[in-house]
């Protein structure tokens, strides 16, 4: 896809995530056209851990998402 003109992107991906490679490639492609793209790779997390409220990492991940949004949407 064409990443030109997109807003800043933020990827959270687990180190055991099936989409790890795709997430890093998308971020690289966005950066290649001047888009800010942050990637956080979380150790030992699988797909969708942010929704698993019983994991301490879930709360931290959601807080990081909120921080990203607050920083870019004052």
Short mmCIF file of C-alpha atoms in Angstrom, two decimals:
data_model
loop_
_atom_site.label_atom_id
_atom_site.label_comp_id
_atom_site.label_asym_id
_atom_site.label_seq_id
_atom_site.Cartn_x
_atom_site.Cartn_y
_atom_site.Cartn_z
CA UNK A 1 0.00 0.00 0.00
CA UNK A 2 0.88 3.65 -0.26
CA UNK A 3 1.75 5.18 3.10
CA UNK A 4 2.10 8.73 1.74
CA UNK A 5 0.11 11.24 3.78
CA UNK A 6 -0.71 8.98 6.70
CA UNK A 7 -0.45 10.34 10.23
CA UNK A 8 2.15 9.01 12.66
CA UNK A 9 1.86 5.26 13.19
CA UNK A 10 2.37 3.24 16.35
CA UNK A 11 2.82 -0.52 16.33
CA UNK A 12 2.79 -2.73 19.41
CA UNK A 13 3.76 -6.24 18.57
CA UNK A 14 4.74 -9.22 20.67
CA UNK A 15 7.99 -11.05 20.13
CA UNK A 16 5.98 -14.25 19.54
CA UNK A 17 3.36 -12.42 17.45
CA UNK A 18 2.46 -13.91 14.09
CA UNK A 19 2.47 -10.37 12.62
CA UNK A 20 5.89 -9.32 13.93
CA UNK A 21 7.58 -9.25 10.53
CA UNK A 22 4.64 -7.50 8.87
CA UNK A 23 4.58 -4.84 11.60
CA UNK A 24 8.24 -3.99 11.20
CA UNK A 25 7.97 -3.98 7.40
CA UNK A 26 4.98 -1.63 7.50
CA UNK A 27 6.85 0.73 9.81
CA UNK A 28 9.89 0.67 7.51
CA UNK A 29 7.72 1.37 4.48
CA UNK A 30 6.03 4.29 6.23
CA UNK A 31 9.38 5.75 7.30
CA UNK A 32 10.62 5.49 3.71
CA UNK A 33 8.04 8.10 2.68
CA UNK A 34 8.64 10.32 5.70
CA UNK A 35 5.92 9.06 8.04
CA UNK A 36 6.79 8.75 11.72
CA UNK A 37 6.37 5.11 12.70
CA UNK A 38 7.16 3.73 16.16
CA UNK A 39 7.41 0.00 16.81
CA UNK A 40 7.44 -1.52 20.28
CA UNK A 41 8.26 -5.21 20.44
CA UNK A 42 7.02 -6.71 23.70
CA UNK A 43 8.90 -9.80 24.91
CA UNK A 44 6.93 -13.06 25.07
CA UNK A 45 3.62 -11.44 24.09
CA UNK A 46 1.33 -13.01 21.52
CA UNK A 47 -1.34 -11.51 19.27
CA UNK A 48 -3.93 -9.40 21.07
CA UNK A 49 -2.33 -9.36 24.53
CA UNK A 50 -3.49 -5.76 24.98
CA UNK A 51 -7.05 -7.10 25.40
CA UNK A 52 -6.08 -9.65 28.03
CA UNK A 53 -6.88 -7.47 31.06
CA UNK A 54 -5.53 -10.05 33.51
CA UNK A 55 -1.97 -9.55 32.19
CA UNK A 56 0.06 -6.73 33.78
CA UNK A 57 1.56 -6.07 30.34
CA UNK A 58 -1.92 -5.40 29.00
CA UNK A 59 -2.45 -2.38 31.24
CA UNK A 60 1.01 -1.00 30.40
CA UNK A 61 0.38 -1.48 26.69
CA UNK A 62 -2.95 0.33 26.82
CA UNK A 63 -1.31 3.17 28.75
CA UNK A 64 1.36 3.44 26.03
CA UNK A 65 -1.36 3.59 23.36
CA UNK A 66 -3.06 6.39 25.28
CA UNK A 67 0.27 8.24 25.60
CA UNK A 68 0.80 8.00 21.85
CA UNK A 69 -2.67 9.38 21.12
CA UNK A 70 -2.30 12.20 23.66
CA UNK A 71 1.08 13.21 22.21
CA UNK A 72 -0.30 13.46 18.69
CA UNK A 73 -3.81 14.76 19.38
CA UNK A 74 -3.41 17.54 21.93
#
